[in-house]
Amino acid sequence: MKIIGITGGISTGKSTVVDFLKLKYNVPLIDADIIARDIVKKGTLPYNKIVRHFGQDILDPATGEIDRPKLAKIIFADKEKRKVLNAITHVPIGIEIFKQISSHFVKGEKVVLLDAPLLFESGLNRITSQVVVVYATLEVQKQRLMKRDGISEDEALNKITAQMSLETKVKLADSIIDNSTTISEMAKNTSSWFEQKVEPIRQKPNMTYILLVSTVAAIGSYLSWQYFVP
């Protein structure tokens, strides 16, 4: 089974690309963002650690859950606090990712997309066979972020520069999907990448899975003959 990492920068439109891939190609997906939300739900160990470090002010008064925009505002403004949050969450996120990878392998999937904003920062790129970066120009990033979050240009730039630079990610990537312009251009660029880089993998026999199933079947037959045949 091949794991293909997909990442990008803030407001490059990675989620739009991923949604397009799911809809058009029905490719299995592991979403690190969803996992990151789930592992910090109220009552979990990471939740308790985060509240201990950052205080009750980061909680939603109505639900007691972590208010993600409040927490994001703190960590984007303070590099050390961002490191604290990453130290709390990275291991639980990694464990859940590997659980989902194992589940897809057992199902016999040939390709799985790993959608992770911090793919390089967390070292998850090391478990992938290839990485694609969703790219947008800095100006497009700023405009999208200002519109989405209702923030100033300076605030948008601070959020962008708080992350690993997109230029660095592009240099580390195997492929780039340009999402700087229209939805139709994004769809064309994404389809071109998928059909060149991913579809050929899906057409090949899954030899590792076939070997595993054959081995298990052989062991099962041997045990049946040894212990159950009179």
CSV table of C-alpha atoms in Angstrom, one decimal:
chain,number,residue,atom,x,y,z
A,1,MET,CA,0.0,0.0,0.0
A,2,LYS,CA,1.3,3.5,-0.9
A,3,ILE,CA,0.7,6.4,1.4
A,4,ILE,CA,0.6,9.8,-0.5
A,5,GLY,CA,1.1,12.9,1.6
A,6,ILE,CA,-0.9,16.0,0.7
A,7,THR,CA,-0.1,19.3,2.4
A,8,GLY,CA,0.1,23.0,1.8
A,9,GLY,CA,0.1,26.4,3.5
A,10,ILE,CA,-2.6,28.2,5.3
A,11,SER,CA,-5.3,29.3,2.8
A,12,THR,CA,-3.7,27.6,-0.2
A,13,GLY,CA,-6.9,25.7,-0.6
A,14,LYS,CA,-5.7,22.2,0.3
A,15,SER,CA,-9.1,21.3,1.7
A,16,THR,CA,-10.7,22.2,-1.6
A,17,VAL,CA,-8.3,19.9,-3.5
A,18,VAL,CA,-8.9,17.1,-1.0
A,19,ASP,CA,-12.7,17.4,-1.3
A,20,PHE,CA,-12.4,17.3,-5.1
A,21,LEU,CA,-10.2,14.1,-4.9
A,22,LYS,CA,-12.7,12.4,-2.6
A,23,LEU,CA,-15.7,13.3,-4.8
A,24,LYS,CA,-14.1,12.5,-8.2
A,25,TYR,CA,-11.8,9.6,-7.4
A,26,ASN,CA,-13.3,8.1,-4.2
A,27,VAL,CA,-9.7,7.7,-2.9
A,28,PRO,CA,-9.3,6.7,0.8
A,29,LEU,CA,-8.3,9.5,3.0
A,30,ILE,CA,-6.7,10.0,6.4
A,31,ASP,CA,-7.4,13.6,7.6
A,32,ALA,CA,-5.0,14.7,10.3
A,33,ASP,CA,-7.1,17.9,10.9
A,34,ILE,CA,-10.1,15.8,11.9
A,35,ILE,CA,-7.9,13.6,14.1
A,36,ALA,CA,-6.4,16.7,15.7
A,37,ARG,CA,-9.9,17.9,16.6
A,38,ASP,CA,-11.0,14.5,17.9
A,39,ILE,CA,-8.0,13.8,20.2
A,40,VAL,CA,-8.6,17.1,22.1
A,41,LYS,CA,-12.2,16.7,22.8
A,42,LYS,CA,-13.4,17.3,26.4
A,43,GLY,CA,-12.3,14.6,28.8
A,44,THR,CA,-9.3,13.3,26.8
A,45,LEU,CA,-5.8,13.3,28.2
A,46,PRO,CA,-4.6,15.9,25.6
A,47,TYR,CA,-7.6,18.1,26.5
A,48,ASN,CA,-6.6,18.1,30.1
A,49,LYS,CA,-3.0,18.9,29.4
A,50,ILE,CA,-3.9,21.8,27.1
A,51,VAL,CA,-6.3,23.3,29.7
A,52,ARG,CA,-3.6,22.9,32.4
A,53,HIS,CA,-1.0,24.7,30.2
A,54,PHE,CA,-3.2,27.4,28.6
A,55,GLY,CA,-5.9,28.0,31.2
A,56,GLN,CA,-9.7,28.0,31.3
A,57,ASP,CA,-9.9,31.1,29.1
A,58,ILE,CA,-9.4,28.9,26.0
A,59,LEU,CA,-12.7,27.0,26.6
A,60,ASP,CA,-16.1,27.6,25.1
A,61,PRO,CA,-18.3,28.7,28.1
A,62,ALA,CA,-21.3,26.9,26.7
A,63,THR,CA,-19.8,23.5,25.9
A,64,GLY,CA,-16.5,23.3,27.9
A,65,GLU,CA,-14.8,22.3,24.7
A,66,ILE,CA,-11.6,24.0,23.5
A,67,ASP,CA,-12.3,27.1,21.5
A,68,ARG,CA,-10.0,26.5,18.6
A,69,PRO,CA,-10.0,30.1,17.3
A,70,LYS,CA,-9.0,31.3,20.8
A,71,LEU,CA,-6.2,28.8,21.1
A,72,ALA,CA,-5.0,29.5,17.5
A,73,LYS,CA,-4.7,33.2,18.4
A,74,ILE,CA,-2.4,32.4,21.3
A,75,ILE,CA,-0.2,29.9,19.5
A,76,PHE,CA,0.2,32.0,16.3
A,77,ALA,CA,1.4,34.9,18.5
A,78,ASP,CA,3.9,32.8,20.6
A,79,LYS,CA,6.3,30.3,19.1
A,80,GLU,CA,7.1,28.7,22.5
A,81,LYS,CA,3.4,28.1,23.3
A,82,ARG,CA,3.0,26.6,19.8
A,83,LYS,CA,5.8,24.2,20.7
A,84,VAL,CA,4.0,23.2,23.9
A,85,LEU,CA,0.8,22.5,22.0
A,86,ASN,CA,2.6,20.4,19.4
A,87,ALA,CA,4.4,18.4,22.1
A,88,ILE,CA,1.0,17.6,23.7
A,89,THR,CA,-0.8,16.6,20.5
A,90,HIS,CA,1.7,15.1,18.1
A,91,VAL,CA,2.0,11.7,19.7
A,92,PRO,CA,-1.7,11.0,20.0
A,93,ILE,CA,-2.3,12.3,16.5
A,94,GLY,CA,0.5,10.0,15.2
A,95,ILE,CA,-1.0,7.0,17.0
A,96,GLU,CA,-4.4,7.5,15.5
A,97,ILE,CA,-2.9,8.0,12.0
A,98,PHE,CA,-1.1,4.7,12.3
A,99,LYS,CA,-4.3,3.0,13.4
A,100,GLN,CA,-6.1,4.2,10.3
A,101,ILE,CA,-3.2,3.3,8.1
A,102,SER,CA,-3.4,-0.3,9.5
A,103,SER,CA,-7.1,-0.4,8.9
A,104,HIS,CA,-6.8,0.6,5.2
A,105,PHE,CA,-4.0,-1.9,4.7
A,106,VAL,CA,-6.1,-4.8,6.1
A,107,LYS,CA,-8.9,-3.7,3.7
A,108,GLY,CA,-6.5,-4.2,0.8
A,109,GLU,CA,-6.3,-0.6,-0.3
A,110,LYS,CA,-3.6,0.2,-2.8
A,111,VAL,CA,-3.4,4.0,-2.2
A,112,VAL,CA,-4.3,6.2,0.8
A,113,LEU,CA,-4.0,9.9,0.9
A,114,LEU,CA,-2.6,11.4,4.1
A,115,ASP,CA,-3.9,15.0,4.4
A,116,ALA,CA,-1.7,16.7,7.0
A,117,PRO,CA,-1.0,20.5,7.2
A,118,LEU,CA,2.1,19.8,9.3
A,119,LEU,CA,3.3,16.9,7.2
A,120,PHE,CA,6.9,18.0,7.1
A,121,GLU,CA,7.0,19.6,10.5
A,122,SER,CA,5.8,16.4,12.2
A,123,GLY,CA,8.0,14.1,10.1
A,124,LEU,CA,5.1,12.3,8.7
A,125,ASN,CA,6.5,12.7,5.2
A,126,ARG,CA,8.9,9.9,6.1
A,127,ILE,CA,6.1,7.3,5.9
A,128,THR,CA,4.9,8.5,2.5
A,129,SER,CA,6.0,7.3,-0.9
A,130,GLN,CA,5.4,10.7,-2.4
A,131,VAL,CA,4.3,14.2,-1.3
A,132,VAL,CA,2.2,16.7,-3.2
A,133,VAL,CA,2.0,20.4,-2.0
A,134,VAL,CA,-1.0,22.5,-2.8
A,135,TYR,CA,0.4,25.9,-3.7
A,136,ALA,CA,-1.0,29.5,-3.9
A,137,THR,CA,0.8,32.8,-4.2
A,138,LEU,CA,1.5,34.8,-1.1
A,139,GLU,CA,-1.0,37.5,-2.2
A,140,VAL,CA,-3.7,34.9,-2.8
A,141,GLN,CA,-3.0,33.4,0.6
A,142,LYS,CA,-3.3,36.8,2.3
A,143,GLN,CA,-6.5,37.8,0.5
A,144,ARG,CA,-8.2,34.4,1.2
A,145,LEU,CA,-7.2,34.5,4.9
A,146,MET,CA,-8.3,38.2,5.4
A,147,LYS,CA,-11.7,37.3,3.9
A,148,ARG,CA,-12.1,34.0,5.8
A,149,ASP,CA,-11.1,35.3,9.2
A,150,GLY,CA,-12.0,38.9,8.9
A,151,ILE,CA,-8.5,40.0,9.8
A,152,SER,CA,-6.1,42.7,8.7
A,153,GLU,CA,-3.3,42.2,6.2
A,154,ASP,CA,-0.7,42.2,9.0
A,155,GLU,CA,-2.6,39.6,11.0
A,156,ALA,CA,-2.9,37.4,7.9
A,157,LEU,CA,0.8,37.7,7.2
A,158,ASN,CA,1.7,36.8,10.8
A,159,LYS,CA,-0.4,33.7,10.5
A,160,ILE,CA,1.3,32.7,7.2
A,161,THR,CA,4.8,33.3,8.5
A,162,ALA,CA,4.2,31.4,11.7
A,163,GLN,CA,4.3,28.2,9.7
A,164,MET,CA,7.0,26.6,7.6
A,165,SER,CA,7.4,28.6,4.5
A,166,LEU,CA,5.5,27.4,1.4
A,167,GLU,CA,8.6,27.8,-0.6
A,168,THR,CA,10.4,25.3,1.6
A,169,LYS,CA,7.5,22.8,1.3
A,170,VAL,CA,7.6,23.2,-2.5
A,171,LYS,CA,11.3,22.3,-2.5
A,172,LEU,CA,10.7,19.2,-0.4
A,173,ALA,CA,7.6,18.1,-2.5
A,174,ASP,CA,7.5,15.5,-5.3
A,175,SER,CA,4.6,17.3,-7.0
A,176,ILE,CA,2.9,20.7,-6.9
A,177,ILE,CA,-0.8,21.5,-7.5
A,178,ASP,CA,-1.3,25.2,-8.2
A,179,ASN,CA,-4.5,26.5,-6.6
A,180,SER,CA,-3.9,30.2,-7.1
A,181,THR,CA,-6.6,30.9,-9.6
A,182,THR,CA,-10.1,29.4,-10.3
A,183,ILE,CA,-11.9,26.3,-9.2
A,184,SER,CA,-11.8,25.0,-12.8
A,185,GLU,CA,-8.1,25.4,-13.0
A,186,MET,CA,-7.6,23.7,-9.6
A,187,ALA,CA,-9.7,20.8,-10.9
A,188,LYS,CA,-7.7,20.5,-14.1
A,189,ASN,CA,-4.4,20.7,-12.2
A,190,THR,CA,-5.5,18.2,-9.6
A,191,SER,CA,-6.9,15.7,-12.1
A,192,SER,CA,-3.6,15.9,-14.1
A,193,TRP,CA,-1.6,15.1,-11.0
A,194,PHE,CA,-3.8,12.3,-9.9
A,195,GLU,CA,-4.0,10.6,-13.3
A,196,GLN,CA,-0.2,10.8,-13.8
A,197,LYS,CA,1.0,10.0,-10.3
A,198,VAL,CA,-1.7,8.0,-8.5
A,199,GLU,CA,-3.9,6.2,-10.9
A,200,PRO,CA,-1.1,4.0,-12.3
A,201,ILE,CA,-0.5,2.8,-8.7
A,202,ARG,CA,-4.2,1.9,-8.3
A,203,GLN,CA,-4.0,-0.2,-11.5
A,204,LYS,CA,-1.2,-2.4,-10.3
A,205,PRO,CA,-1.8,-5.6,-8.3
A,206,ASN,CA,-1.3,-5.1,-4.5
A,207,MET,CA,1.4,-7.7,-4.2
A,208,THR,CA,2.1,-7.0,-0.5
A,209,TYR,CA,-1.5,-7.6,0.4
A,210,ILE,CA,-1.8,-10.6,-1.9
A,211,LEU,CA,1.3,-12.1,-0.2
A,212,LEU,CA,-0.1,-11.4,3.3
A,213,VAL,CA,-3.5,-13.0,2.5
A,214,SER,CA,-1.8,-16.0,0.8
A,215,THR,CA,0.4,-16.5,3.8
A,216,VAL,CA,-2.5,-16.3,6.3
A,217,ALA,CA,-4.5,-18.7,4.2
A,218,ALA,CA,-1.5,-21.1,4.0
A,219,ILE,CA,-1.0,-21.0,7.8
A,220,GLY,CA,-4.7,-21.5,8.3
A,221,SER,CA,-4.8,-24.5,6.1
A,222,TYR,CA,-1.7,-26.0,7.8
A,223,LEU,CA,-3.3,-25.5,11.3
A,224,SER,CA,-6.6,-27.0,10.2
A,225,TRP,CA,-4.7,-30.1,8.8
A,226,GLN,CA,-2.6,-30.4,11.9
A,227,TYR,CA,-5.2,-30.0,14.6
A,228,PHE,CA,-8.6,-30.5,13.2
A,229,VAL,CA,-8.2,-33.3,10.6
A,230,PRO,CA,-8.7,-36.8,12.3
